[in-house]
PDB file of C-alpha atoms in Angstrom:
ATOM      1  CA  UNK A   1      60.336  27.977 -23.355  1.00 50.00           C
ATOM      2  CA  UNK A   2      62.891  29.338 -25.832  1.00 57.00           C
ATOM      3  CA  UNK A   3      62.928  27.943 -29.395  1.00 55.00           C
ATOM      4  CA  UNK A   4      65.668  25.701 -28.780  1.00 54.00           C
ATOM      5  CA  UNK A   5      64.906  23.891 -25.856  1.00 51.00           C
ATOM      6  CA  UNK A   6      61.305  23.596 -26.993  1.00 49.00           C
ATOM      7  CA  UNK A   7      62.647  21.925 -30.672  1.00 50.00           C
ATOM      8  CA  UNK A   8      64.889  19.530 -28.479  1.00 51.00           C
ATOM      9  CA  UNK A   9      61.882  18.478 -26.413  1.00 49.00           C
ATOM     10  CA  UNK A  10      59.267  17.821 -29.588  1.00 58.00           C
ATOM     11  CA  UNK A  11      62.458  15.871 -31.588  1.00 61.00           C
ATOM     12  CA  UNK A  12      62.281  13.067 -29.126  1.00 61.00           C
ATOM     13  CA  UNK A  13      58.379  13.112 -28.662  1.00 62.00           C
ATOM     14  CA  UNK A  14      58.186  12.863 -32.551  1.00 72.00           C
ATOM     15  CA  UNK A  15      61.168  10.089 -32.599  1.00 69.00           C
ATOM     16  CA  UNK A  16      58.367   8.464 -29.712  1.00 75.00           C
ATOM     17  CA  UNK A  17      55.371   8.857 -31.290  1.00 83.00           C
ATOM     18  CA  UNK A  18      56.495   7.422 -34.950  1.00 86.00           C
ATOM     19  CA  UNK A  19      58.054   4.357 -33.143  1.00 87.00           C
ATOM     20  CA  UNK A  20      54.799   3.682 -31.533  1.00 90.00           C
ATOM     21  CA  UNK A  21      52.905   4.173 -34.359  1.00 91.00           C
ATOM     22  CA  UNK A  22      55.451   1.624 -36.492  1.00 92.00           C
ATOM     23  CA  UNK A  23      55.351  -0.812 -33.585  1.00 93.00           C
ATOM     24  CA  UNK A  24      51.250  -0.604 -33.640  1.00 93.00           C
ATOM     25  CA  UNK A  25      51.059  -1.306 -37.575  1.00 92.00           C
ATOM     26  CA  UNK A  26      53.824  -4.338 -36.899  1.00 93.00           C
ATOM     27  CA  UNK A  27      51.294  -5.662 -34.855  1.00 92.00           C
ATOM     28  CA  UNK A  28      48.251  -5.182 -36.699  1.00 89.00           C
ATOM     29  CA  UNK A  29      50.255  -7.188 -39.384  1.00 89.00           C
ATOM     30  CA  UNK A  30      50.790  -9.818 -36.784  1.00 91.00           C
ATOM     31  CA  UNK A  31      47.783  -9.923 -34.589  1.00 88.00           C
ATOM     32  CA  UNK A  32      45.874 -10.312 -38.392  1.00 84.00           C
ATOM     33  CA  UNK A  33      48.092 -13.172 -39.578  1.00 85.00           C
ATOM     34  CA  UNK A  34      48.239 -15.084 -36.555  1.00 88.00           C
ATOM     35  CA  UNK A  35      45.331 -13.866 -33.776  1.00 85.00           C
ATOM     36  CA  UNK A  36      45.612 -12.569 -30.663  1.00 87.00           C
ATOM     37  CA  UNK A  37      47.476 -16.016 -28.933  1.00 85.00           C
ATOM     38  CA  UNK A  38      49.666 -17.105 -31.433  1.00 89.00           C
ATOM     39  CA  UNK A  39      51.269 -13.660 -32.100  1.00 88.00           C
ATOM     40  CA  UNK A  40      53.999 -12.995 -29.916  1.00 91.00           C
ATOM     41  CA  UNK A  41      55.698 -10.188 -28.652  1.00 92.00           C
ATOM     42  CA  UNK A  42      59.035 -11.425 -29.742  1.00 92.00           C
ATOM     43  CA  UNK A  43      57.589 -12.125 -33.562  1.00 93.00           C
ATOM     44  CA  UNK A  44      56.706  -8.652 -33.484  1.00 93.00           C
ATOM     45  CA  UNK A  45      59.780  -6.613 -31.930  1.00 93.00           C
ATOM     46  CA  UNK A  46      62.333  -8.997 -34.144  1.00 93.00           C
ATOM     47  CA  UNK A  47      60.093  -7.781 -36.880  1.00 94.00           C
ATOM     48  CA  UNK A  48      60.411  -3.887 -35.870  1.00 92.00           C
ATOM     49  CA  UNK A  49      64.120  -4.217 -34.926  1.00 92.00           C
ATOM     50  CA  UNK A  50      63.518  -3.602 -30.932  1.00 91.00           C
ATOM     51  CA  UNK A  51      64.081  -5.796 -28.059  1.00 90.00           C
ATOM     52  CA  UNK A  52      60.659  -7.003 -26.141  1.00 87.00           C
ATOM     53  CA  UNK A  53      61.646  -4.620 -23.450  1.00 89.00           C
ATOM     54  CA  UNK A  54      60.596  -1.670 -25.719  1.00 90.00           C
ATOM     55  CA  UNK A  55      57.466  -2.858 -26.399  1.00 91.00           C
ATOM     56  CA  UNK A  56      56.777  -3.004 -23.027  1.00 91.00           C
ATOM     57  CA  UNK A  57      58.007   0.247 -22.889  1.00 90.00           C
ATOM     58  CA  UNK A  58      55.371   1.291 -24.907  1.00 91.00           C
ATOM     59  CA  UNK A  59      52.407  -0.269 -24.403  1.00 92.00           C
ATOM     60  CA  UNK A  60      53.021  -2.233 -20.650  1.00 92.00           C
ATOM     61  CA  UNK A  61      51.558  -5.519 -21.761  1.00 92.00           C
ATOM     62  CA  UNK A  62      50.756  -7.535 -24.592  1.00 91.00           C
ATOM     63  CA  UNK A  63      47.169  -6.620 -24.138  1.00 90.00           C
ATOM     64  CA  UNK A  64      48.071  -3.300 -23.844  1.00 91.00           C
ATOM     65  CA  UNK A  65      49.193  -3.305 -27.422  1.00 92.00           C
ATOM     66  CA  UNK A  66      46.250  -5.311 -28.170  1.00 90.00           C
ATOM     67  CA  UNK A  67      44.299  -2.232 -27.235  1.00 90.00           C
ATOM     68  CA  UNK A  68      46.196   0.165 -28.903  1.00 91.00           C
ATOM     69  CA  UNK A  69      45.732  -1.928 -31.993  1.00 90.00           C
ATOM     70  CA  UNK A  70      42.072  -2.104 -31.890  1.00 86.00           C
ATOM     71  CA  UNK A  71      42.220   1.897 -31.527  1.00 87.00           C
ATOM     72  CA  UNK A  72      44.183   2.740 -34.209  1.00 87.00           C
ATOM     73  CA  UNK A  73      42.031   0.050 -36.175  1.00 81.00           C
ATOM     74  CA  UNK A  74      38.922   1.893 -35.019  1.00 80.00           C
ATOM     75  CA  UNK A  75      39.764   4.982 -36.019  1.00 80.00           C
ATOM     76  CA  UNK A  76      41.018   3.890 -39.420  1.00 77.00           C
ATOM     77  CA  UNK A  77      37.787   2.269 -40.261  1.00 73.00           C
ATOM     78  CA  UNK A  78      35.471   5.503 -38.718  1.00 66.00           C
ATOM     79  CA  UNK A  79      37.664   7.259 -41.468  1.00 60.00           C
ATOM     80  CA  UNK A  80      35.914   5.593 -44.376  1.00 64.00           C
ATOM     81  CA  UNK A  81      33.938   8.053 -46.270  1.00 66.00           C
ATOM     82  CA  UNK A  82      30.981   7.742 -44.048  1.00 75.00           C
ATOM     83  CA  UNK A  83      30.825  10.864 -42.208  1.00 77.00           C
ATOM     84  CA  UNK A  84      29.147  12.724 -44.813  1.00 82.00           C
ATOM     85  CA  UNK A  85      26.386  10.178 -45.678  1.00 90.00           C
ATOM     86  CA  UNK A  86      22.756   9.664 -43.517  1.00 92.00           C
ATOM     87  CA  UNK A  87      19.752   7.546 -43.981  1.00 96.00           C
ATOM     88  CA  UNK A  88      19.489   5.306 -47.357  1.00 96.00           C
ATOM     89  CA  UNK A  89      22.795   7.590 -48.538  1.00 95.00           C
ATOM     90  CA  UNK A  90      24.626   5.675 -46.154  1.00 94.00           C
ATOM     91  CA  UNK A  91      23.341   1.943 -46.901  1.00 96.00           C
ATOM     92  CA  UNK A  92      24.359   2.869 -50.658  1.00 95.00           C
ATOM     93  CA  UNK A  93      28.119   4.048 -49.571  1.00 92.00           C
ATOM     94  CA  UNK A  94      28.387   0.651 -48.060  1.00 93.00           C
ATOM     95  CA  UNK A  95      30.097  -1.151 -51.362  1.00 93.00           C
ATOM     96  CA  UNK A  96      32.434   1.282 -51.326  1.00 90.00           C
ATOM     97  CA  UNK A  97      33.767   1.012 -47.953  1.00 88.00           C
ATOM     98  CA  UNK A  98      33.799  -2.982 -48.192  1.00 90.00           C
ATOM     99  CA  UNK A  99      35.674  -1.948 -51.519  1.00 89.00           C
ATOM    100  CA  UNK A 100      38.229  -0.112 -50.010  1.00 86.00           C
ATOM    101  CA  UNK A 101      39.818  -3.215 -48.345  1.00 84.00           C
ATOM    102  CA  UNK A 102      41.067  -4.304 -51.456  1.00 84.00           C
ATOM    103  CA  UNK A 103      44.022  -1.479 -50.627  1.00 81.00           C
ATOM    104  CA  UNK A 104      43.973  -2.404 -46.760  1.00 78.00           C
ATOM    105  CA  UNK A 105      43.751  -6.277 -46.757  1.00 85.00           C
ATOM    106  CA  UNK A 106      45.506  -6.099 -43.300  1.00 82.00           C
ATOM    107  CA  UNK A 107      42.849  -3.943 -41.624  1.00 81.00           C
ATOM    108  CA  UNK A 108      40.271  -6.750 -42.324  1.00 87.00           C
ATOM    109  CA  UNK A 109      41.821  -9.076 -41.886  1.00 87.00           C
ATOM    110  CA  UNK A 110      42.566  -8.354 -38.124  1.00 86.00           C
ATOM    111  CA  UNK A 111      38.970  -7.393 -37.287  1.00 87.00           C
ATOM    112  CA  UNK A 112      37.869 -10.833 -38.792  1.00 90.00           C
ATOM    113  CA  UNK A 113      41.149 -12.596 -36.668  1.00 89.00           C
ATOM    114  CA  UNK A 114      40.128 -10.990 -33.495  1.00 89.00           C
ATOM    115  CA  UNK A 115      36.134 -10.632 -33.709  1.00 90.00           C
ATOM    116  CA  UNK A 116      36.450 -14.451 -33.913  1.00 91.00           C
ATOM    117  CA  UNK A 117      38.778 -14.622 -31.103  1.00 89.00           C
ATOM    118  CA  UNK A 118      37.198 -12.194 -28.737  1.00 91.00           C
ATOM    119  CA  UNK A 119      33.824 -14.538 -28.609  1.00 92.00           C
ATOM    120  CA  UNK A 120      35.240 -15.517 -25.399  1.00 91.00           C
ATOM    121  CA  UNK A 121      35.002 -13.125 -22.496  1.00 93.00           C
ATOM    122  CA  UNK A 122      38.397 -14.373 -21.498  1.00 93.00           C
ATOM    123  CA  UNK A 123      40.096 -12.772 -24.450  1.00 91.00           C
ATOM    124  CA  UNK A 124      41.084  -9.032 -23.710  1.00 91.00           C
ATOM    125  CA  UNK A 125      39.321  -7.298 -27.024  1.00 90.00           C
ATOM    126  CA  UNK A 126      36.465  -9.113 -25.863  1.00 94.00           C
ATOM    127  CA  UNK A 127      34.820  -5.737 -24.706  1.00 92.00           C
ATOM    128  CA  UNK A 128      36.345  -3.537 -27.406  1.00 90.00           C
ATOM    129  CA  UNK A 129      34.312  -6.062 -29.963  1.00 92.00           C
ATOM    130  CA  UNK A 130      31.372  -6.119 -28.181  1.00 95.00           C
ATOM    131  CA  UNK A 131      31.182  -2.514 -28.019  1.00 93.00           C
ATOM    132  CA  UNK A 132      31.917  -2.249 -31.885  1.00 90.00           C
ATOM    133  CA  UNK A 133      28.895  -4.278 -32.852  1.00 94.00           C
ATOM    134  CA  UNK A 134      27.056  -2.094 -30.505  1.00 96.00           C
ATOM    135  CA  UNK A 135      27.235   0.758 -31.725  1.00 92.00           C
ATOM    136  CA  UNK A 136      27.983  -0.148 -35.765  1.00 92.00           C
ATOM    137  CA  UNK A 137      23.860  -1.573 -35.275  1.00 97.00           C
ATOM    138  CA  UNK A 138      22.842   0.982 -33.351  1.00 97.00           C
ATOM    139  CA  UNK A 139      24.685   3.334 -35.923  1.00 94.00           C
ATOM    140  CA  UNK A 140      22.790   1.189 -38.797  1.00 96.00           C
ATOM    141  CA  UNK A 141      19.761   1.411 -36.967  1.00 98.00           C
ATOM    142  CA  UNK A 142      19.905   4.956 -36.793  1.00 97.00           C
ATOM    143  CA  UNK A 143      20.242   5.573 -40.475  1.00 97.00           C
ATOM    144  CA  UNK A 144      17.309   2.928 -41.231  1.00 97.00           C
ATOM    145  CA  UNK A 145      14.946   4.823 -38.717  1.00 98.00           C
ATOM    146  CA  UNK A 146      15.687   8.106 -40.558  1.00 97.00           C
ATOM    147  CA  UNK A 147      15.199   7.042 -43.765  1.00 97.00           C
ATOM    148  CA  UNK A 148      11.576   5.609 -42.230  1.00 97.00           C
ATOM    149  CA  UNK A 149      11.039   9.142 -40.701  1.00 96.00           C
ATOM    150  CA  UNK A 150      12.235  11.035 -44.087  1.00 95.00           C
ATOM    151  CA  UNK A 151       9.383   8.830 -45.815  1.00 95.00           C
ATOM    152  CA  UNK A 152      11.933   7.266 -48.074  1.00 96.00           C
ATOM    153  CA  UNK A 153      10.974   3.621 -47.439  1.00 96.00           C
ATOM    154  CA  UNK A 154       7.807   2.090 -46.138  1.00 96.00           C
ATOM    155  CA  UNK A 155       7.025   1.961 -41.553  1.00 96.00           C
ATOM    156  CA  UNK A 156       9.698  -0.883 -39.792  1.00 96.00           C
ATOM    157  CA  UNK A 157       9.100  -1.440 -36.482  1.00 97.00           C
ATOM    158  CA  UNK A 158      11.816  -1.319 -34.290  1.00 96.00           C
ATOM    159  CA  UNK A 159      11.816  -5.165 -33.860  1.00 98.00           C
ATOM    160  CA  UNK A 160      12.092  -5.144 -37.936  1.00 97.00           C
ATOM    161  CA  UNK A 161      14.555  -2.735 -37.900  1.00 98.00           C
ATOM    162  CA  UNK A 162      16.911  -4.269 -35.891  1.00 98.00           C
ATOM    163  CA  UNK A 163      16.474  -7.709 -37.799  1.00 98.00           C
ATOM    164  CA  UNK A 164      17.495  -5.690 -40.652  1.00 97.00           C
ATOM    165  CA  UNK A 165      20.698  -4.142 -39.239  1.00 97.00           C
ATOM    166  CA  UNK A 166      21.690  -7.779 -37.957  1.00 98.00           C
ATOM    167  CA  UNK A 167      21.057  -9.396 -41.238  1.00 97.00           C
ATOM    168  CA  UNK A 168      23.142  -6.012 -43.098  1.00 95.00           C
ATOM    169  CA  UNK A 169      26.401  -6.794 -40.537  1.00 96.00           C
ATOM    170  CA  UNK A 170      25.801 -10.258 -41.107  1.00 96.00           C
ATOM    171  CA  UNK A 171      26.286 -10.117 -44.691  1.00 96.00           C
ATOM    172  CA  UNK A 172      29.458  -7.605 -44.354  1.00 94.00           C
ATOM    173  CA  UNK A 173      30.850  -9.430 -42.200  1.00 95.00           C
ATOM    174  CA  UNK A 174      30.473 -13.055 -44.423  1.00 96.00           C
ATOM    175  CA  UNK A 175      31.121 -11.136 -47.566  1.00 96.00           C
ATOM    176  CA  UNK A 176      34.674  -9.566 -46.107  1.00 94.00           C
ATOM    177  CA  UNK A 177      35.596 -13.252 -44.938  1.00 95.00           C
ATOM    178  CA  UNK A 178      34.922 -14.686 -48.001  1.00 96.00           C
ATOM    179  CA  UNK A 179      37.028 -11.841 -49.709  1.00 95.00           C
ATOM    180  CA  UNK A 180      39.867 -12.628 -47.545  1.00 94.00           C
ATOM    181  CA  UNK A 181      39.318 -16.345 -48.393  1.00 96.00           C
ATOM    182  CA  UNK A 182      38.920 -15.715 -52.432  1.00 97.00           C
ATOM    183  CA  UNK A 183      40.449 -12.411 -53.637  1.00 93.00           C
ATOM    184  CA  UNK A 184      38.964 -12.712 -56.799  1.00 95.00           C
ATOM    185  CA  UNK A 185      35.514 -12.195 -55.220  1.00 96.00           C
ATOM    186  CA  UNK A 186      33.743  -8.993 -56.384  1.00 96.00           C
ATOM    187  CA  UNK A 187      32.877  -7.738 -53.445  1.00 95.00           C
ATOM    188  CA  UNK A 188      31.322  -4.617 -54.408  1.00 95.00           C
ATOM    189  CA  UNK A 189      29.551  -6.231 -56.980  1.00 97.00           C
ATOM    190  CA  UNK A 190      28.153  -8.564 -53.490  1.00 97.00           C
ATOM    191  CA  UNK A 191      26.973  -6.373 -51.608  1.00 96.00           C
ATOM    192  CA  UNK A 192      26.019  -3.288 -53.987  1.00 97.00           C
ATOM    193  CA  UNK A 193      23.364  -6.302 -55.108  1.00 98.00           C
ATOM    194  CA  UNK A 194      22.494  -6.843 -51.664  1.00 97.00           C
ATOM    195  CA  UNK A 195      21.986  -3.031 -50.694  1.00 97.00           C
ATOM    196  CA  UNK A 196      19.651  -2.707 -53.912  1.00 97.00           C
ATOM    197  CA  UNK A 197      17.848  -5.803 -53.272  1.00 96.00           C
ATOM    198  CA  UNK A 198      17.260  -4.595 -49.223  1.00 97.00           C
ATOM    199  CA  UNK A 199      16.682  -1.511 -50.731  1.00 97.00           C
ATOM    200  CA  UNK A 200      13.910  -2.246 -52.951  1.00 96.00           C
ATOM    201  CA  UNK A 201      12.575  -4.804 -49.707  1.00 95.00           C
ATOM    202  CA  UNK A 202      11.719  -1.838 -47.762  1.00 95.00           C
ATOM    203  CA  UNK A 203       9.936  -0.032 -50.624  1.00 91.00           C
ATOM    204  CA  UNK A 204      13.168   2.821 -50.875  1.00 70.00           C
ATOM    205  CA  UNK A 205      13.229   5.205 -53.789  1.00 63.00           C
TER     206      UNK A 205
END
């Protein structure tokens, strides 16, 4: 394709692609604020400046841009300075990351919206939620069993490992709420307490 043709077609796929992603963070700012139900289409193209016929150009449905939501929240939140950390390592990064949505209030903010909406198999991130909490225990799990395996804290079952993942999400997931409820909570000072004190539960060192 010569130059020219080939910088005509990418202008219009970039024009596309930033539009999407402007409509998708419109939404997260909705879908957080007011749920999946109460935030409408319209609220969120009168917000971007389109007409609800572009957002259907988009994303085909309003689930559809439910889905592409819960993506681009997904791979926001894998993007949290995790990668690099395994067993214990990666129970001791956790403050940080629950930190970090002191600069992204909106991210949480729509998990904890739609988690509590998608309880009902009805609702259409029902299975993107379930799937989440899947794999962030199994992922949990996996860093408890190697730190078990590496010596660094004392034999869990698996029974007593998962226990301990459910009670670690369990606690994230009451310490972001209450976060979102008081912003004056510490909430690294929360759960860096409760990391140490889980810590020192399974003998760690």
């Amino acid at each position: 394709m010569p130059e020219a043709a080939e910088t005509r077609t990418r202008g219009p796929y970039r024009t596309g692609v930033r539009r999407r992603e402007q409509l998708i963070g419109i939404a997260m700012d909705v879908f957080g604020e007011h749920g999946f139900a109460g935030g409408s289409l319209r609220t969120i193209a009168e917000q971007a400046g389109v007409n609800h016929a572009t957002l259907i150009q988009h994303f085909g449905s309003k689930e559809g841009l439910l889905t592409a939501v819960l993506e681009e929240w997904d791979r926001r939140t894998v993007e949290n300075g995790l990668i690099d950390v395994s067993g214990l390592d990666y129970f001791r990064r956790l403050p940080e990351v629950m930190a970090a949505h002191r600069d992204n209030r909106g991210l949480l903010e729509l998990f904890t919206t739609i988690a509590a909406e998608a309880s009902s198999p009805a609702h259409p991130g029902h299975a993107f939620i379930t799937q989440r909490y899947t794999s962030n225990l199994a992922t949990l799990a996996g860093h408890l069993q190697e730190a078990v395996e590496a010596g660094d804290i004392v034999h869990l079952s698996p029974a007593q490992i998962e226990i301990e993942v459910r009670l670690f999400t369990a606690v994230m997931d009451g310490m972001g709420l209450q976060w979102l409820l008081d912003p004056e909570t510490d909430i690294h000072a929360s759960v860096t307490t409760y990391v140490e004190r889980a810590i020192a539960a399974w003998g760690g060192r």
